[in-house]
Coordinates of C-alpha atoms and ligand atoms in Angstrom, one line a residue:
X1 CA 114.9 97.6 68.9
X2 CA 113.6 98.7 72.0
X3 CA 110.4 100.3 72.0
X4 CA 109.4 103.1 74.3
X5 CA 106.2 104.6 74.9
X6 CA 106.8 108.1 73.2
X7 CA 104.9 109.2 70.6
X8 CA 104.7 106.7 67.6
X9 CA 103.3 108.3 64.5
X10 CA 100.9 105.9 62.3
X11 CA 103.5 105.1 59.9
X12 CA 105.9 104.1 62.3
X13 CA 103.0 101.9 64.0
X14 CA 102.2 100.3 60.8
X15 CA 106.0 99.5 60.2
X16 CA 106.2 98.2 63.5
X17 CA 103.2 96.1 63.2
X18 CA 104.5 94.7 60.1
X19 CA 107.5 93.8 61.8
X20 CA 106.4 92.3 65.1
X21 CA 104.6 89.3 63.2
X22 CA 107.9 88.4 61.8
X23 CA 111.1 89.5 63.4
X24 CA 109.6 88.5 67.1
X25 CA 110.4 85.0 67.2
X26 CA 113.7 85.6 69.6
X27 CA 114.2 82.3 71.5
X28 CA 113.8 83.4 75.0
X29 CA 116.3 81.1 77.3
X30 CA 114.2 79.4 80.0
X31 CA 116.3 78.3 82.7
X32 CA 113.2 76.5 84.5
X33 CA 111.1 75.1 82.0
X34 CA 112.1 71.4 82.9
X35 CA 110.3 71.8 86.1
X36 CA 106.9 73.4 85.0
X37 CA 104.9 70.5 86.3
X38 CA 103.1 70.3 83.6
X39 CA 101.3 74.2 83.6
X40 CA 101.0 75.8 80.4
X41 CA 103.0 78.9 82.4
X42 CA 105.4 79.2 84.7
X43 CA 103.9 82.7 86.0
X44 CA 100.4 83.8 85.0
X45 CA 100.0 87.7 86.2
X46 CA 96.2 89.2 86.8
X47 CA 96.8 92.5 86.4
X48 CA 98.5 94.6 83.6
X49 CA 99.4 98.0 85.9
X50 CA 102.6 98.9 86.8
X51 CA 102.9 96.1 89.2
X52 CA 102.1 93.5 86.9
X53 CA 103.7 94.8 83.9
X54 CA 106.9 94.9 86.0
X55 CA 106.7 91.3 87.5
X56 CA 105.6 89.7 84.0
X57 CA 108.5 91.5 82.3
X58 CA 111.4 91.2 84.5
X59 CA 110.1 87.6 85.0
X60 CA 109.8 87.0 81.1
X61 CA 114.1 88.7 80.9
X62 CA 114.6 86.0 83.7
X63 CA 113.5 83.3 81.6
X64 CA 110.0 82.4 82.3
X65 CA 106.8 81.9 80.3
X66 CA 104.7 84.5 81.3
X67 CA 100.8 85.4 80.3
X68 CA 99.4 88.7 81.4
X69 CA 95.5 88.9 81.7
X70 CA 94.6 92.7 82.0
X71 CA 90.6 93.6 82.1
X72 CA 89.1 97.0 82.4
X73 CA 85.8 97.5 83.9
X74 CA 83.9 100.5 82.3
X75 CA 82.9 103.2 85.0
X76 CA 79.1 103.9 85.5
X77 CA 80.1 106.7 83.2
X78 CA 81.2 104.3 80.5
X79 CA 85.4 105.5 80.5
X80 CA 87.1 102.6 79.8
X81 CA 91.2 102.7 78.8
X82 CA 93.8 100.3 78.0
X83 CA 96.6 98.2 79.0
X84 CA 98.7 99.9 82.0
X85 CA 96.4 100.1 84.7
X86 CA 95.9 103.3 87.1
X87 CA 99.4 105.4 86.4
X88 CA 99.4 106.1 82.9
X89 CA 95.4 105.8 82.1
X90 CA 93.6 107.9 85.0
X91 CA 96.4 108.4 87.1
X92 CA 100.0 110.1 88.0
X93 CA 100.7 110.7 84.3
X94 CA 97.2 112.5 82.8
X95 CA 96.8 113.9 86.4
X96 CA 100.8 115.4 86.1
X97 CA 99.4 116.7 82.6
X98 CA 96.6 118.7 83.8
X99 CA 98.3 120.3 86.6
X100 CA 100.7 121.2 84.0
X101 CA 97.9 122.9 82.1
X102 CA 96.7 124.8 85.2
X103 CA 100.4 125.8 85.7
X104 CA 100.6 127.2 82.5
X105 CA 97.9 129.8 82.9
X106 CA 99.8 130.8 86.2
X107 CA 102.8 131.7 83.8
X108 CA 100.6 133.6 81.9
X109 CA 100.3 135.8 84.5
X110 CA 104.1 135.7 85.6
X111 CA 105.3 136.2 82.1
X112 CA 103.6 139.9 82.3
X113 CA 105.7 140.9 84.8
X114 CA 109.0 139.6 82.8
X115 CA 108.1 141.6 80.0
X116 CA 105.8 139.9 77.7
X117 CA 102.4 141.7 76.5
X118 CA 99.8 139.0 77.1
X119 CA 96.2 138.5 78.5
X120 CA 96.0 136.3 81.1
X121 CA 92.8 136.9 82.6
X122 CA 91.0 137.1 79.2
X123 CA 93.2 134.1 78.1
X124 CA 90.8 130.8 77.2
X125 CA 91.1 127.3 77.9
X126 CA 90.4 124.6 75.2
X127 CA 89.3 121.7 77.7
X128 CA 88.2 119.5 74.9
X129 CA 91.7 120.0 73.0
X130 CA 93.4 119.5 76.1
X131 CA 91.6 116.2 77.0
X132 CA 92.3 114.9 73.4
X133 CA 96.2 115.9 73.4
X134 CA 96.0 113.9 76.8
X135 CA 94.2 110.7 75.4
X136 CA 96.4 110.9 72.5
X137 CA 99.3 110.3 74.4
X138 CA 97.9 107.7 76.7
X139 CA 97.3 106.1 73.6
X140 CA 101.1 105.8 72.6
X141 CA 101.8 104.5 76.1
X142 CA 99.1 101.8 75.8
X143 CA 100.7 100.9 72.5
X144 CA 104.2 100.9 73.8
X145 CA 103.5 98.7 76.4
X146 CA 101.4 96.1 73.9
X147 CA 104.7 96.0 71.9
X148 CA 107.0 95.5 75.0
X149 CA 105.0 92.2 76.0
X150 CA 105.1 91.2 72.6
X151 CA 108.7 91.9 72.5
X152 CA 109.4 89.7 76.0
X153 CA 107.1 87.0 74.1
X154 CA 104.5 87.5 77.1
X155 CA 101.0 86.3 76.1
X156 CA 98.6 89.1 76.5
X157 CA 95.2 88.1 77.5
X158 CA 92.6 90.8 77.3
X159 CA 90.1 89.1 79.7
X160 CA 88.9 89.1 83.7
X161 CA 90.6 86.2 85.0
X162 CA 89.4 84.8 88.2
X163 CA 90.6 81.9 90.0
X164 CA 89.3 78.6 89.7
X165 CA 91.9 76.7 92.0
X166 CA 95.6 77.3 93.2
X167 CA 97.2 76.4 89.8
X168 CA 94.0 77.3 87.4
X169 CA 92.7 80.6 85.9
X170 CA 89.4 81.0 84.2
X171 CA 89.2 84.1 81.7
X172 CA 86.0 85.7 81.0
X173 CA 84.8 88.1 78.7
X174 CA 81.6 90.2 79.6
X175 CA 78.3 89.2 77.8
X176 CA 79.9 86.2 77.0
X177 CA 79.0 82.6 78.5
X178 CA 82.8 81.2 76.9
X179 CA 85.2 80.7 79.5
X180 CA 88.7 79.8 79.0
X181 CA 91.1 78.4 81.2
X182 CA 95.0 78.3 81.9
X183 CA 97.5 76.9 84.3
X184 CA 100.3 78.1 85.7
X185 CA 102.7 77.1 88.6
X186 CA 103.4 80.6 90.0
X187 CA 100.3 83.1 90.0
X188 CA 100.7 87.1 90.8
X189 CA 97.6 89.2 91.7
X190 CA 98.3 92.9 90.6
X191 CA 94.5 94.0 90.3
X192 CA 95.1 97.5 92.2
X193 CA 92.1 99.6 93.0
X194 CA 89.1 101.4 91.9
X195 CA 87.5 104.7 93.3
X196 CA 84.7 104.3 96.0
X197 CA 80.9 105.7 94.9
X198 CA 79.4 107.4 97.8
X199 CA 76.8 104.7 99.2
X200 CA 73.8 107.8 99.0
X201 CA 70.7 108.4 97.4
X202 CA 72.1 109.9 93.8
X203 CA 75.8 108.5 94.5
X204 CA 75.5 107.0 90.8
X205 CA 75.3 110.9 89.4
X206 CA 79.2 111.4 90.8
X207 CA 81.9 110.9 88.2
X208 CA 85.6 109.7 89.7
X209 CA 89.3 110.1 88.9
X210 CA 88.6 107.3 86.5
X211 CA 86.2 109.9 84.1
X212 CA 88.0 113.2 84.8
X213 CA 90.9 112.9 82.2
X214 CA 88.4 111.6 79.8
X215 CA 85.6 114.2 80.2
X216 CA 84.1 115.0 76.7
X217 CA 82.8 118.1 78.1
X218 CA 84.0 120.6 80.7
X219 CA 83.0 120.4 83.9
X220 CA 81.7 123.9 85.3
X221 CA 80.9 124.3 89.0
X222 CA 82.5 121.2 90.8
X223 CA 82.4 119.7 94.2
X224 CA 84.4 117.6 95.1
X225 CA 84.3 115.2 97.9
X226 CA 87.2 113.9 100.1
X227 CA 90.5 116.0 100.9
X228 CA 93.1 113.5 100.2
X229 CA 95.6 113.8 97.8
X230 CA 93.5 112.8 94.7
X231 CA 90.7 115.6 95.6
X232 CA 93.2 118.2 96.8
X233 CA 95.4 117.5 92.9
X234 CA 91.9 117.8 91.6
X235 CA 90.7 121.0 93.4
X236 CA 94.4 122.6 92.5
X237 CA 93.9 121.5 88.5
X238 CA 89.9 122.5 88.3
X239 CA 90.2 126.0 89.9
X240 CA 93.7 126.6 88.6
X241 CA 91.7 125.8 84.7
X242 CA 89.1 128.5 85.8
X243 CA 86.5 126.7 87.2
X244 CA 84.6 127.2 90.3
X245 CA 85.5 124.1 93.1
X246 CA 84.6 123.3 96.6
X247 CA 85.9 120.6 98.8
X248 CA 84.2 118.7 101.4
X249 CA 85.9 117.4 103.9
X250 CA 84.7 115.0 106.7
X251 CA 87.4 114.8 108.8
X252 CA 90.7 116.4 108.0
X253 CA 92.6 117.9 104.9
X254 CA 95.6 115.1 104.2
X255 CA 94.7 112.9 107.0
X256 CA 97.6 110.6 106.5
X257 CA 100.4 113.4 105.7
X258 CA 102.2 115.8 108.2
X259 CA 99.4 118.0 109.2
X260 CA 101.6 121.1 109.6
X261 CA 102.4 120.7 105.7
X262 CA 98.5 119.8 105.2
X263 CA 97.3 123.0 107.0
X264 CA 99.7 124.9 104.2
X265 CA 98.3 123.1 101.2
X266 CA 95.0 123.6 102.4
X267 CA 95.6 127.7 103.2
X268 CA 97.3 128.1 99.8
X269 CA 94.3 126.5 97.6
X270 CA 91.8 128.7 99.5
X271 CA 94.0 131.5 98.8
X272 CA 93.7 130.5 95.1
X273 CA 89.7 130.2 95.3
X274 CA 88.6 126.7 96.3
X275 CA 86.5 126.9 98.7
X276 CA 86.0 124.3 101.9
X277 CA 83.2 122.5 102.9
X278 CA 84.2 121.2 106.2
X279 CA 83.1 118.9 108.7
X280 CA 80.7 117.9 106.2
X281 CA 79.3 114.8 105.0
X282 CA 76.9 114.1 101.9
X283 CA 73.1 113.2 102.4
X284 CA 72.2 113.0 98.5
X285 CA 72.7 114.0 94.9
X286 CA 69.2 114.7 92.9
X287 CA 70.0 115.1 89.0
X288 CA 67.8 118.5 88.3
X289 CA 67.7 119.6 84.3
X290 CA 68.2 123.3 83.3
X291 CA 68.0 124.1 79.2
X292 CA 69.5 120.7 78.2
X293 CA 72.1 121.0 81.0
X294 CA 72.1 118.9 83.8
X295 CA 73.1 120.4 87.0
X296 CA 73.0 118.8 90.3
X297 CA 71.6 119.9 93.2
X298 CA 73.5 118.0 96.2
X299 CA 72.3 118.0 100.0
X300 CA 75.1 117.7 102.8
X301 CA 75.1 117.6 106.4
X302 CA 77.6 119.5 109.2
X303 CA 78.8 116.7 111.4
X304 CA 79.5 119.4 114.3
X305 CA 76.2 121.3 114.2
X306 CA 73.8 118.7 112.3
X307 CA 73.2 121.5 110.4
X308 CA 71.7 120.7 106.8
X309 CA 72.5 122.7 103.4
X310 CA 72.2 122.5 99.6
X311 CA 74.0 123.7 96.4
X312 CA 73.7 123.4 92.7
X313 CA 76.7 122.0 91.2
X314 CA 77.5 120.6 87.7
X315 CA 79.7 117.9 88.4
X316 CA 80.4 116.2 91.6
X317 CA 83.6 113.9 91.8
X318 CA 84.1 111.4 94.4
X319 CA 87.6 111.6 95.7
X320 CA 86.2 109.4 99.1
X321 CA 89.2 106.6 98.6
X322 CA 89.7 103.5 97.3
X323 CA 88.9 100.1 97.3
X324 CA 91.1 96.7 96.3
X325 CA 89.9 94.9 92.9
X326 CA 89.6 91.7 94.5
X327 CA 86.2 90.9 93.9
X328 CA 84.2 88.4 92.0
X329 CA 87.8 86.4 91.7
X330 CA 87.1 83.4 94.2
X331 CA 90.1 84.1 96.0
X332 CA 88.4 83.4 99.7
X333 CA 86.8 80.1 98.2
X334 CA 90.7 79.1 97.6
X335 CA 92.1 80.3 100.8
X336 CA 93.3 83.3 99.8
X337 CA 93.1 85.8 103.5
X338 CA 91.8 89.2 102.8
X339 CA 93.2 91.9 105.3
X340 CA 90.4 94.5 106.7
X341 CA 90.5 96.8 103.9
X342 CA 89.7 93.8 101.8
X343 CA 93.3 93.9 100.2
X344 CA 95.1 90.6 100.2
X345 CA 97.0 89.8 103.3
X346 CA 100.8 89.2 102.2
X347 CA 104.2 88.7 103.9
X348 CA 107.1 89.4 101.5
X349 CA 104.1 89.5 98.4
X350 CA 103.5 85.4 99.1
X351 CA 99.6 85.5 100.1
X352 CA 98.4 83.2 102.0
X353 CA 98.2 80.5 99.4
X354 CA 102.1 79.4 98.9
X355 CA 102.2 79.9 94.6
X356 CA 99.8 83.0 94.9
X357 CA 101.3 86.3 95.1
X358 CA 100.2 89.9 95.8
X359 CA 101.8 93.3 94.5
X360 CA 100.7 97.0 94.2
X361 CA 97.7 98.6 95.4
X362 CA 95.8 95.1 95.8
X363 CA 98.8 93.8 98.3
X364 CA 98.1 95.0 102.2
X365 CA 100.3 97.8 103.8
X366 CA 101.3 99.1 100.2
X367 CA 101.6 103.1 99.9
X368 CA 99.7 102.8 96.7
X369 CA 102.3 104.3 94.4
X370 CA 103.5 103.5 91.0
X371 CA 107.2 103.1 92.2
X372 CA 106.6 100.8 94.9
X373 CA 103.9 98.6 92.6
X374 CA 107.1 98.3 90.1
X375 CA 109.5 97.8 92.6
X376 CA 107.6 95.2 94.3
X377 CA 107.4 93.2 90.9
X378 CA 110.9 93.8 90.0
X379 CA 112.0 92.4 93.6
X380 CA 109.4 89.7 93.3
X381 CA 110.3 88.5 89.7
X382 CA 114.4 88.2 90.6
X383 CA 113.5 86.5 94.0
X384 CA 111.0 83.7 91.7
X385 CA 113.4 83.6 88.7
X386 CA 116.8 85.1 90.0
X387 CA 119.3 84.4 92.1
X388 CA 118.3 87.1 94.4
X389 CA 116.6 87.4 98.1
X390 CA 116.2 91.0 98.0
X391 CA 112.7 92.1 99.7
X392 CA 111.0 95.3 99.2
X393 CA 112.0 98.1 101.5
X394 CA 108.8 99.8 102.9
X395 CA 110.8 102.5 104.8
X396 CA 112.1 106.1 103.7
X397 CA 109.1 106.1 100.4
X398 CA 109.4 109.3 99.1
X399 CA 106.1 111.1 97.7
X400 CA 104.8 114.4 95.8
X401 CA 101.4 115.9 96.1
X402 CA 100.6 117.9 93.0
X403 CA 98.7 121.1 94.4
X404 CA 99.3 124.5 92.9
X405 CA 102.1 124.8 95.2
X406 CA 103.7 121.4 95.4
X407 CA 104.5 119.1 98.4
X408 CA 107.2 116.7 98.8
X409 CA 108.2 114.3 101.5
X410 CA 110.5 111.8 102.3
X411 CA 110.5 109.5 105.8
X412 CA 108.6 110.5 108.6
X413 CA 106.2 112.9 109.4
X414 CA 106.6 115.5 112.5
X415 CA 103.5 113.2 114.1
X416 CA 105.2 110.0 113.5
X417 CA 108.9 111.4 114.6
X418 CA 107.3 112.6 117.8
X419 CA 105.4 109.3 118.5
X420 CA 108.5 107.1 117.8
X421 CA 111.4 109.3 119.2
X422 CA 109.6 111.3 122.0
X423 CA 109.4 115.4 121.6
X424 CA 112.4 115.7 123.7
X425 CA 114.5 113.6 121.1
X426 CA 114.1 115.0 118.0
X427 CA 115.0 118.5 116.6
X428 CA 113.0 120.3 113.9
X429 CA 114.8 123.0 111.8
X430 CA 112.7 124.8 109.7
X431 CA 112.4 127.9 106.9
X432 CA 109.9 129.7 104.9
X433 CA 111.2 131.1 101.7
X434 CA 110.4 133.0 98.4
X435 CA 111.4 131.4 95.3
X436 CA 113.7 134.0 93.3
X437 CA 110.9 133.6 90.1
X438 CA 108.4 134.4 92.5
X439 CA 109.8 137.8 93.9
X440 CA 109.2 139.9 90.6
X441 CA 105.3 139.2 90.5
X442 CA 105.1 139.4 94.4
X443 CA 103.7 136.1 94.6
X444 CA 103.3 133.5 97.3
X445 CA 106.4 136.0 99.5
X446 CA 107.1 133.3 102.2
X447 CA 104.5 131.1 101.5
X448 CA 106.8 128.6 100.6
X449 CA 108.5 126.5 103.4
X450 CA 111.3 123.7 104.3
X451 CA 111.1 121.3 107.3
X452 CA 113.8 118.9 108.6
X453 CA 113.2 116.4 111.3
X454 CA 116.4 115.1 113.0
X455 CA 117.1 112.3 115.7
X456 CA 119.2 114.2 118.9
X457 CA 120.1 110.5 119.7
X458 CA 122.0 109.6 116.3
X459 CA 124.0 112.6 115.8
X460 CA 120.7 114.4 114.1
X461 CA 120.2 111.8 111.7
X462 CA 117.7 113.1 109.3
X463 CA 114.7 111.4 109.7
X464 CA 112.3 113.3 107.8
X465 CA 112.4 116.1 105.4
X466 CA 109.4 118.1 104.1
X467 CA 109.2 120.9 101.3
X468 CA 106.3 122.8 100.2
X469 CA 107.2 124.9 96.8
X470 CA 107.7 124.6 93.1
X471 CA 108.8 121.6 91.9
X472 CA 108.3 119.4 94.9
X473 CA 108.6 115.9 93.3
X474 CA 112.0 117.1 91.3
X475 CA 113.7 118.2 94.5
X476 CA 112.9 115.8 96.6
X477 CA 113.8 112.6 94.8
X478 CA 117.4 113.5 95.4
X479 CA 117.3 114.3 99.1
X480 CA 115.4 110.9 99.3
X481 CA 118.5 109.2 98.4
X482 CA 120.9 110.8 100.4
X483 CA 118.6 109.8 103.7
X484 CA 118.5 106.0 102.2
X485 CA 123.1 107.1 103.4
X486 CA 122.0 107.8 106.5
X487 CA 122.5 111.8 106.0
X488 CA 122.5 114.2 109.1
X489 CA 122.2 117.7 109.7
X490 CA 125.8 118.5 109.7
X491 CA 126.3 116.8 106.2
X492 CA 123.5 118.5 104.9
X493 CA 124.9 122.0 106.3
X494 CA 128.0 121.1 104.6
X495 CA 126.8 120.6 101.2
X496 CA 127.3 123.5 99.0
X497 CA 123.9 125.4 97.9
X498 CA 123.2 125.7 94.4
X499 CA 122.4 129.4 94.1
X500 CA 120.0 130.7 93.5
X501 CA 117.5 127.7 94.1
X502 CA 115.0 126.7 96.1
X503 CA 116.9 123.3 97.3
X504 CA 119.7 125.3 98.7
X505 CA 117.4 126.2 101.3
X506 CA 118.0 122.9 102.8
X507 CA 121.5 123.6 103.1
X508 CA 121.3 126.7 105.2
X509 CA 118.5 125.8 108.1
X510 CA 119.7 126.9 111.3
X511 CA 116.1 128.1 113.2
X512 CA 114.9 125.4 115.5
X513 CA 111.0 125.4 115.7
X514 CA 112.4 125.0 119.8
X515 CA 114.1 128.2 119.9
X516 CA 110.7 130.4 118.4
X517 CA 112.8 132.2 116.3
X518 CA 110.9 133.5 113.0
X519 CA 111.9 131.0 110.5
X520 CA 111.3 133.6 107.7
X521 CA 113.8 134.4 105.2
X522 CA 114.7 137.6 103.7
X523 CA 117.1 139.2 101.3
X524 CA 119.1 137.0 98.9
Ligands
FAD601 P1 96.4 99.5 89.1 O1 97.7 100.1 88.3 O2 95.2 99.9 89.1 O3 96.3 98.5 87.9 C1 95.8 96.6 88.0 C2 94.9 96.6 87.0 O4 94.4 95.0 86.7 C3 94.1 97.1 86.4 O5 94.0 97.3 84.5 C4 93.0 96.8 86.4 O6 91.9 97.2 85.4 C5 93.1 95.4 86.2 N1 92.1 94.3 86.7 C6 91.7 94.2 88.0 N2 91.0 93.3 87.9 C7 91.4 92.4 87.2 C8 90.7 90.8 86.9 N3 89.9 90.3 87.7 N4 91.4 90.4 85.7 C9 92.4 91.0 84.7 N5 92.0 92.5 84.9 C10 92.1 92.8 86.5 N6 101.1 106.9 92.0 C11 102.2 107.8 92.0 O7 103.5 107.1 92.2 N7 102.8 109.3 91.9 C12 101.2 109.2 91.6 O8 101.4 111.1 91.2 C13 100.0 109.2 91.7 N8 98.8 109.7 90.8 C14 97.1 109.1 90.9 C15 96.3 109.5 90.5 C16 95.3 109.3 90.6 C17 94.2 110.2 90.2 C18 95.7 107.5 90.9 C19 94.0 106.9 90.7 C20 96.1 107.2 91.1 C21 97.5 107.9 91.3 N9 99.0 107.1 91.7 C22 100.0 107.9 91.8 C23 98.4 105.8 92.0 C24 99.5 104.5 91.0 O9 98.5 105.2 90.3 C25 98.8 103.6 91.7 O10 99.6 103.1 93.1 C26 99.1 102.3 90.7 O11 98.8 102.4 89.5 C27 99.3 101.0 91.4 O12 99.3 99.8 90.4 P2 98.6 98.6 90.3 O13 99.8 97.7 89.6 O14 99.0 98.0 92.0 O15 97.2 98.6 90.1

């Protein structure tokens, strides 16, 4: 029986626990057992997140004897979680669920235009109920991962792991002097990253995304530090749930993304009531007590005019970036080179030490996305224990930003396309549109947008696709597949649209940016 991470009832869990004790004696065919050279394990994986789970499970399926170590360092607030890494515990999954919570409020508003007799203005949101439901879903995922590891015969070791030598790993438990040692022929480091806390007086008062999804009380008036995607998604969620939300931006919003699209996301958030403190840097956070409630007095400075300001918030959320978790692991001592960001330098996942590999967020050049970490892990396992030589493809990685109006893209940004192919060799087709569902409530009229960037030198092969509107992730996924197949603009044009949808707008793009014509859509 293969268990998935779906909700399991308590009785089911007890039943499965019983079965695990007796049933999991499955003999795993171990094609490499003879060449283990006296090591306890063929493969030891440090980090039980998206990458670590992927490589360990695939390697075990291919016959390797595998140990997986996972340890979560509690946050300054004491938040901690189970196996699975950032994605299911403090990343993609709870983030998307909170995004859905915020969108339900908007849908409540829409529903009045479709005849529902509800009162969206006075609707009350129960933060605790939402958090409890999200956390109980996450626990079911943690449980599912553990069951899968046992089913595949992988030894799960809940310890902090550090290297003693190229083949030896020390297992440490916090508060204990007891150090255990295991040995392995190959080692994969998949320790991911962790949010950065600002190094200013009072910086320790910040919460991070590691705390947000299990916060026991509503955050109240919130300041978000940083305008990368994690900060903006949090801003969308919190303002959508009705909290007064501000975002402090030092340089640019979504610095690494297509800047026209970044501006649209920012404008849409601002229209929804998110305040942006531009060109500002944090100076200090002071805790102030107010009738048993903690508040924070935040001092910040405008970097252009030097002006200093102060404002009070209930919560300060740091989203100023993440650093690779490579500390206290003796990596440099045994010769593992790090890049300038502190990530493990790698070529095809191999570090500077031959039998030690790095995958996921901790590996140099990684785009810090779950599917990428999973793919790296799977392909590495096939290369190590299967017949494959297939390497990770770093091109055409699709991604989505789950702000109130979502953004999805695959391929190059307009800036990247211009710098790689030169302005005269690219053609940009674009269109504003209004989703049909938004027409009745007169919502976001002509605010949604599509942009397709083509290479004129190659029969208008599509280099980049950008979409700003509902269900961006779902829509871009399919177009990313077509781009992998080398789709051209004329092939896109000859694809019949599905009417009436948002995605059909990709099939009738006839206005180029170069023409200067109005790209707004009217009518059906
Ligand atoms: P992780 O998942 O971070 O796992 C590493 C594990 O190793 C952790 O459990 C860690 O505690 C453990 N560890 C660290 N050091 C040690 C040690 N010495 N010994 C033992 N264990 C150790 N990606 C998407 O694709 N889509 C999204 O929508 C998305 N949203 C996100 C939202 C947020 C708020 C965040 C923070 C991330 C989001 N991501 C998203 C990114 C995604 O979560 C990561 O890219 C992915 O989890 C990386 O997997 P990983 O295996 O490299 O590391």
